[in-house]
CSV table of C-alpha atoms and ligand atoms in Angstrom, one decimal:
chain,number,residue,atom,x,y,z
A,1,UNK,CA,12.5,-9.1,-6.7
A,2,UNK,CA,11.3,-9.6,-3.2
A,3,UNK,CA,13.9,-11.4,-1.2
A,4,UNK,CA,13.4,-15.1,-1.2
A,5,UNK,CA,14.4,-16.7,2.1
A,6,UNK,CA,15.2,-20.4,2.0
A,7,UNK,CA,13.9,-22.2,5.1
A,8,UNK,CA,14.6,-25.7,6.4
A,9,UNK,CA,11.6,-27.9,7.1
A,10,UNK,CA,10.8,-27.7,10.8
A,11,UNK,CA,8.0,-28.9,13.2
A,12,UNK,CA,4.8,-27.0,12.8
A,13,UNK,CA,4.1,-24.3,15.4
A,14,UNK,CA,1.0,-22.5,16.7
A,15,UNK,CA,0.2,-18.9,15.9
A,16,UNK,CA,0.8,-18.1,19.6
A,17,UNK,CA,4.4,-19.3,19.2
A,18,UNK,CA,5.0,-16.9,16.3
A,19,UNK,CA,3.4,-14.1,18.3
A,20,UNK,CA,5.6,-14.7,21.3
A,21,UNK,CA,8.7,-14.4,19.1
A,22,UNK,CA,7.4,-11.2,17.4
A,23,UNK,CA,6.6,-9.6,20.7
A,24,UNK,CA,10.2,-9.8,21.8
A,25,UNK,CA,11.5,-6.2,22.2
A,26,UNK,CA,14.4,-7.0,20.0
A,27,UNK,CA,12.2,-7.6,17.0
A,28,UNK,CA,12.3,-4.6,14.7
A,29,UNK,CA,10.4,-5.0,11.4
A,30,UNK,CA,12.2,-1.9,10.1
A,31,UNK,CA,15.5,-3.9,10.2
A,32,UNK,CA,15.7,-6.1,7.1
A,33,UNK,CA,17.9,-8.8,8.7
A,34,UNK,CA,15.8,-8.9,11.8
A,35,UNK,CA,12.7,-9.3,9.8
A,36,UNK,CA,14.2,-12.0,7.6
A,37,UNK,CA,15.2,-13.9,10.7
A,38,UNK,CA,11.5,-14.5,11.4
A,39,UNK,CA,11.1,-16.4,8.1
A,40,UNK,CA,11.8,-19.9,9.6
A,41,UNK,CA,9.0,-19.4,12.2
A,42,UNK,CA,6.5,-18.2,9.6
A,43,UNK,CA,7.4,-21.2,7.5
A,44,UNK,CA,6.8,-23.5,10.4
A,45,UNK,CA,3.4,-21.8,11.1
A,46,UNK,CA,2.6,-22.6,7.4
A,47,UNK,CA,3.3,-26.2,8.2
A,48,UNK,CA,0.4,-26.1,10.7
A,49,UNK,CA,-2.5,-27.2,8.5
A,50,UNK,CA,-5.2,-26.7,11.1
A,51,UNK,CA,-4.7,-23.3,12.7
A,52,UNK,CA,-6.3,-21.1,10.0
A,53,UNK,CA,-9.5,-23.2,9.6
A,54,UNK,CA,-9.7,-23.4,13.5
A,55,UNK,CA,-9.4,-19.6,13.7
A,56,UNK,CA,-12.0,-19.1,11.0
A,57,UNK,CA,-14.4,-21.3,12.9
A,58,UNK,CA,-13.8,-19.5,16.2
A,59,UNK,CA,-14.4,-16.1,14.4
A,60,UNK,CA,-17.7,-17.4,13.0
A,61,UNK,CA,-18.8,-18.6,16.4
A,62,UNK,CA,-18.1,-15.1,17.8
A,63,UNK,CA,-19.9,-13.4,14.8
A,64,UNK,CA,-16.6,-12.2,13.5
A,65,UNK,CA,-16.4,-9.6,16.3
A,66,UNK,CA,-12.6,-9.3,16.2
A,67,UNK,CA,-12.6,-8.9,12.4
A,68,UNK,CA,-15.2,-6.1,12.8
A,69,UNK,CA,-12.9,-4.3,15.2
A,70,UNK,CA,-9.4,-4.9,13.8
A,71,UNK,CA,-9.8,-5.7,10.1
A,72,UNK,CA,-9.6,-2.6,7.8
A,73,UNK,CA,-9.3,-4.7,4.7
A,74,UNK,CA,-12.0,-6.3,2.5
A,75,UNK,CA,-13.2,-9.9,2.9
A,76,UNK,CA,-10.1,-11.0,1.1
A,77,UNK,CA,-8.2,-10.8,4.4
A,78,UNK,CA,-8.6,-12.5,7.8
A,79,UNK,CA,-6.8,-10.5,10.5
A,80,UNK,CA,-5.0,-13.2,12.6
A,81,UNK,CA,-3.4,-10.9,15.2
A,82,UNK,CA,-3.1,-7.2,15.8
A,83,UNK,CA,-1.9,-6.2,19.3
A,84,UNK,CA,1.4,-4.5,18.8
A,85,UNK,CA,2.3,-1.1,17.3
A,86,UNK,CA,5.1,-2.9,15.4
A,87,UNK,CA,3.3,-5.6,13.4
A,88,UNK,CA,0.2,-7.5,12.6
A,89,UNK,CA,-0.5,-10.9,11.0
A,90,UNK,CA,-3.1,-11.6,8.4
A,91,UNK,CA,-4.1,-14.3,5.9
A,92,UNK,CA,-4.9,-13.3,2.3
A,93,UNK,CA,-7.1,-15.1,-0.1
A,94,UNK,CA,-6.2,-15.1,-3.8
A,95,UNK,CA,-9.0,-16.3,-6.0
A,96,UNK,CA,-8.5,-17.6,-9.5
A,97,UNK,CA,-10.4,-16.3,-12.6
A,98,UNK,CA,-12.5,-19.5,-12.4
A,99,UNK,CA,-13.8,-18.7,-8.9
A,100,UNK,CA,-17.3,-17.4,-8.6
A,101,UNK,CA,-16.1,-14.3,-6.6
A,102,UNK,CA,-14.0,-13.2,-9.6
A,103,UNK,CA,-16.7,-14.2,-12.2
A,104,UNK,CA,-19.1,-12.0,-10.3
A,105,UNK,CA,-16.9,-9.1,-9.2
A,106,UNK,CA,-14.0,-9.1,-11.6
A,107,UNK,CA,-10.3,-9.0,-10.8
A,108,UNK,CA,-10.0,-5.3,-9.7
A,109,UNK,CA,-11.1,-5.9,-6.0
A,110,UNK,CA,-8.2,-8.3,-5.6
A,111,UNK,CA,-5.4,-5.9,-6.6
A,112,UNK,CA,-4.5,-8.0,-9.6
A,113,UNK,CA,-2.8,-6.3,-12.6
A,114,UNK,CA,-1.9,-3.2,-10.5
A,115,UNK,CA,1.9,-2.9,-10.4
A,116,UNK,CA,2.8,-1.4,-7.1
A,117,UNK,CA,5.5,-1.1,-4.4
A,118,UNK,CA,4.8,-1.0,-0.6
A,119,UNK,CA,5.4,1.7,2.0
A,120,UNK,CA,6.0,-1.1,4.5
A,121,UNK,CA,8.0,-4.3,4.6
A,122,UNK,CA,6.2,-7.7,5.0
A,123,UNK,CA,7.1,-11.3,5.2
A,124,UNK,CA,4.9,-13.7,3.4
A,125,UNK,CA,4.5,-17.5,3.0
A,126,UNK,CA,2.4,-19.6,0.6
A,127,UNK,CA,-0.1,-21.5,2.8
A,128,UNK,CA,-2.7,-23.1,0.5
A,129,UNK,CA,-3.1,-23.6,-3.3
A,130,UNK,CA,-0.5,-23.0,-6.0
A,131,UNK,CA,0.0,-19.4,-5.1
A,132,UNK,CA,-0.5,-16.1,-6.8
A,133,UNK,CA,1.8,-15.1,-9.7
A,134,UNK,CA,3.9,-11.9,-9.7
A,135,UNK,CA,6.0,-10.1,-12.2
A,136,UNK,CA,8.8,-8.7,-10.0
A,137,UNK,CA,10.7,-5.5,-10.4
A,138,UNK,CA,13.0,-3.3,-8.3
A,139,UNK,CA,13.6,0.4,-8.3
A,140,UNK,CA,15.6,3.1,-6.5
A,141,UNK,CA,13.3,4.9,-4.2
A,142,UNK,CA,16.0,7.4,-3.3
A,143,UNK,CA,16.1,8.7,-6.9
A,144,UNK,CA,12.3,9.3,-7.1
A,145,UNK,CA,10.4,12.5,-6.3
A,146,UNK,CA,7.1,10.7,-6.4
A,147,UNK,CA,4.8,12.4,-8.8
A,148,UNK,CA,2.5,10.7,-11.4
A,149,UNK,CA,4.2,10.6,-14.8
A,150,UNK,CA,7.7,10.6,-13.3
A,151,UNK,CA,10.1,8.2,-15.1
A,152,UNK,CA,11.3,5.5,-12.8
A,153,UNK,CA,14.2,3.0,-13.5
A,154,UNK,CA,12.1,-0.1,-13.0
A,155,UNK,CA,14.3,-3.2,-13.4
A,156,UNK,CA,12.4,-6.4,-14.3
A,157,UNK,CA,13.7,-9.4,-12.3
A,158,UNK,CA,11.4,-12.4,-12.9
A,159,UNK,CA,7.9,-13.8,-12.9
A,160,UNK,CA,7.2,-16.5,-10.3
A,161,UNK,CA,4.5,-17.5,-7.9
A,162,UNK,CA,4.3,-17.8,-4.2
A,163,UNK,CA,4.2,-21.6,-3.9
A,164,UNK,CA,3.3,-23.4,-0.7
A,165,UNK,CA,6.0,-23.0,1.9
A,166,UNK,CA,7.9,-20.4,-0.1
A,167,UNK,CA,8.9,-17.4,2.1
A,168,UNK,CA,9.6,-14.0,0.7
A,169,UNK,CA,10.4,-10.6,2.2
A,170,UNK,CA,8.9,-7.7,0.4
A,171,UNK,CA,11.2,-4.7,1.1
A,172,UNK,CA,9.5,-1.3,1.6
A,173,UNK,CA,10.2,1.2,-1.2
A,174,UNK,CA,12.2,-1.3,-3.2
A,175,UNK,CA,10.3,-4.3,-4.4
A,176,UNK,CA,7.6,-3.8,-7.0
A,177,UNK,CA,5.2,-6.5,-8.2
A,178,UNK,CA,2.5,-6.8,-10.7
A,179,UNK,CA,0.3,-9.4,-9.0
A,180,UNK,CA,-1.5,-11.9,-11.3
A,181,UNK,CA,-4.3,-14.3,-10.5
A,182,UNK,CA,-3.5,-17.6,-8.9
A,183,UNK,CA,-4.3,-20.7,-11.1
A,184,UNK,CA,-6.7,-21.8,-8.3
A,185,UNK,CA,-7.7,-20.4,-5.0
A,186,UNK,CA,-4.6,-19.7,-2.8
A,187,UNK,CA,-3.9,-18.4,0.6
A,188,UNK,CA,-0.8,-16.6,1.9
A,189,UNK,CA,0.1,-15.6,5.4
A,190,UNK,CA,1.8,-12.2,6.1
A,191,UNK,CA,3.7,-10.6,8.9
A,192,UNK,CA,3.2,-6.9,8.2
A,193,UNK,CA,5.3,-4.0,9.4
A,194,UNK,CA,3.1,-1.5,11.3
A,195,UNK,CA,4.0,2.1,12.2
A,196,UNK,CA,2.4,5.4,12.8
A,197,UNK,CA,4.6,6.9,10.1
A,198,UNK,CA,3.2,4.7,7.3
A,199,UNK,CA,0.4,7.2,6.3
A,200,UNK,CA,3.1,9.7,5.5
A,201,UNK,CA,5.2,7.4,3.4
A,202,UNK,CA,3.9,7.1,-0.2
A,203,UNK,CA,3.0,3.8,-1.9
A,204,UNK,CA,3.0,4.1,-5.7
A,205,UNK,CA,1.2,2.5,-8.6
A,206,UNK,CA,3.5,2.0,-11.7
A,207,UNK,CA,3.1,1.8,-15.4
A,208,UNK,CA,5.6,-1.0,-16.1
A,209,UNK,CA,5.4,-0.4,-19.9
A,210,UNK,CA,6.5,3.2,-19.8
A,211,UNK,CA,8.4,2.8,-16.5
A,212,UNK,CA,6.6,5.7,-14.9
A,213,UNK,CA,4.8,6.3,-11.6
A,214,UNK,CA,1.1,6.0,-12.5
A,215,UNK,CA,-0.3,7.2,-9.3
A,216,UNK,CA,0.1,7.6,-5.5
A,217,UNK,CA,-1.9,4.9,-3.7
A,218,UNK,CA,-1.5,6.2,-0.1
A,219,UNK,CA,-4.5,8.2,1.1
A,220,UNK,CA,-4.3,9.3,4.7
A,221,UNK,CA,-7.1,10.6,7.0
A,222,UNK,CA,-5.2,13.8,7.2
A,223,UNK,CA,-5.7,14.5,3.4
A,224,UNK,CA,-9.4,13.7,3.6
A,225,UNK,CA,-9.9,16.0,6.6
A,226,UNK,CA,-7.9,18.8,4.9
A,227,UNK,CA,-10.6,18.8,2.2
A,228,UNK,CA,-13.3,19.2,4.8
A,229,UNK,CA,-11.4,21.9,6.7
A,230,UNK,CA,-10.9,23.9,3.6
A,231,UNK,CA,-14.6,24.0,2.8
A,232,UNK,CA,-16.1,24.2,6.2
A,233,UNK,CA,-13.5,25.3,8.8
A,234,UNK,CA,-13.4,29.1,8.5
A,235,UNK,CA,-10.4,31.2,9.6
A,236,UNK,CA,-9.1,28.7,12.1
A,237,UNK,CA,-9.0,26.0,9.4
A,238,UNK,CA,-7.4,28.4,6.9
A,239,UNK,CA,-4.5,29.0,9.4
A,240,UNK,CA,-4.1,25.3,9.8
A,241,UNK,CA,-4.1,24.7,6.0
A,242,UNK,CA,-1.5,27.5,5.5
A,243,UNK,CA,0.7,26.0,8.2
A,244,UNK,CA,0.5,22.5,6.8
A,245,UNK,CA,1.2,23.8,3.3
A,246,UNK,CA,4.3,25.6,4.5
A,247,UNK,CA,5.8,23.3,7.2
A,248,UNK,CA,4.2,19.8,7.3
A,249,UNK,CA,7.1,17.3,7.4
A,250,UNK,CA,5.3,15.1,4.7
A,251,UNK,CA,5.6,16.7,1.2
A,252,UNK,CA,2.4,14.9,0.1
A,253,UNK,CA,0.5,16.6,2.9
A,254,UNK,CA,2.1,20.0,2.1
A,255,UNK,CA,0.7,19.7,-1.5
A,256,UNK,CA,-2.7,18.4,-0.3
A,257,UNK,CA,-3.1,21.5,1.9
A,258,UNK,CA,-2.3,23.8,-1.1
A,259,UNK,CA,-4.6,21.8,-3.4
A,260,UNK,CA,-7.6,21.9,-1.0
A,261,UNK,CA,-7.1,25.6,-0.5
A,262,UNK,CA,-7.1,26.1,-4.3
A,263,UNK,CA,-10.2,23.9,-4.7
A,264,UNK,CA,-12.1,25.8,-2.0
A,265,UNK,CA,-11.1,29.2,-3.5
A,266,UNK,CA,-14.0,31.4,-4.6
A,267,UNK,CA,-12.8,31.5,-8.2
A,268,UNK,CA,-10.4,29.8,-10.6
A,269,UNK,CA,-7.9,32.6,-10.7
A,270,UNK,CA,-7.6,32.7,-6.9
A,271,UNK,CA,-7.1,28.9,-7.0
A,272,UNK,CA,-4.4,29.3,-9.6
A,273,UNK,CA,-2.6,31.9,-7.6
A,274,UNK,CA,-2.5,29.5,-4.6
A,275,UNK,CA,-1.1,26.7,-6.7
A,276,UNK,CA,1.4,29.1,-8.3
A,277,UNK,CA,2.9,29.6,-4.9
A,278,UNK,CA,3.4,25.8,-4.8
A,279,UNK,CA,5.2,25.7,-8.1
A,280,UNK,CA,7.9,27.9,-6.5
A,281,UNK,CA,8.4,25.5,-3.5
A,282,UNK,CA,11.9,24.1,-2.9
A,283,UNK,CA,10.2,20.8,-2.2
A,284,UNK,CA,10.2,19.1,-5.7
A,285,UNK,CA,7.0,17.0,-5.1
A,286,UNK,CA,5.1,20.1,-4.1
A,287,UNK,CA,6.4,22.1,-7.1
A,288,UNK,CA,5.6,19.4,-9.7
A,289,UNK,CA,2.2,18.4,-8.2
A,290,UNK,CA,1.2,22.1,-8.1
A,291,UNK,CA,2.1,22.5,-11.7
A,292,UNK,CA,0.1,19.5,-12.7
A,293,UNK,CA,-2.9,20.7,-10.6
A,294,UNK,CA,-2.7,24.2,-12.3
A,295,UNK,CA,-2.9,22.5,-15.7
A,296,UNK,CA,-5.9,20.5,-14.5
A,297,UNK,CA,-7.7,23.5,-13.2
A,298,UNK,CA,-7.0,25.5,-16.4
A,299,UNK,CA,-8.3,22.6,-18.5
A,300,UNK,CA,-11.5,22.5,-16.5
A,301,UNK,CA,-12.0,26.3,-16.3
A,302,UNK,CA,-14.9,26.4,-18.7
A,303,UNK,CA,-16.8,23.7,-16.9
A,304,UNK,CA,-16.1,25.2,-13.5
A,305,UNK,CA,-17.3,28.7,-14.6
A,306,UNK,CA,-20.4,27.3,-16.2
A,307,UNK,CA,-19.5,28.0,-19.9
A,308,UNK,CA,-20.3,25.6,-22.6
A,309,UNK,CA,-17.5,23.1,-22.9
A,310,UNK,CA,-16.2,23.0,-26.4
A,311,UNK,CA,-16.4,19.7,-28.4
A,312,UNK,CA,-13.3,17.6,-27.9
A,313,UNK,CA,-12.4,19.2,-24.6
B,1,FE2,FE1,1.6,-6.0,-3.0
């Protein structure tokens, strides 16, 4: 499970004190021990019972200007600090099934019941309320290719909750959790690893019953733009797509370039020819995803070509 880090009680600190420590050049969130060493400071920030409400009031007085600029999450998150390339700090709200926001919107917007890993490490502390529940698992990222349906050796560890003052380090590409609703509204505070390479590292959704990868959660701007380029970009875009398909250092982007060329092809057979190239790739993710996409394209051929779709199809 995520690594629990026991911390002694200490005097509460301000958010600025934590930021000062994290801004030290020696802090490297990619180093597990270095990240874990920040746990006592995060625990002491959690002992400060006023700072979060004070920050919320300050944001409201400023019409949430900083949240508009820096917060790419939903209203579940308050961005507390984002100034470094290496990390940011946020507060997360975890509603319970009894809260009106869940009764009106359901559980899905809060990422409950979605077993997943993370393509970044983060340190978290329970700040308010009883804490969200998690079923914790671990897996061996090095043994995984990363395609949906791939068997993964998920190992169940335990079910526990992020209680107030409890500090945990979620390790990138190792810890998996199935997050379950808090018994009543809870808040956690996170120090998140940040890096320009994260969009190229995949985060997975898992089926914990069948122990398989259920989907890839990472969606980068590159993948979205490849789709536009394939349909609108002409010869220049085609060159770029071919280059990405052949040489991009991220295997997920390699496949995305192939897929978008296939989708933009003038007919199904041309699309299948493009994907067939992918099935021969020495990159296992590209080969398997291309095979899956060929099956999807074949299955949808009648619909794509405007023929009546047979019953049961
Ligand atoms: Fe998570």
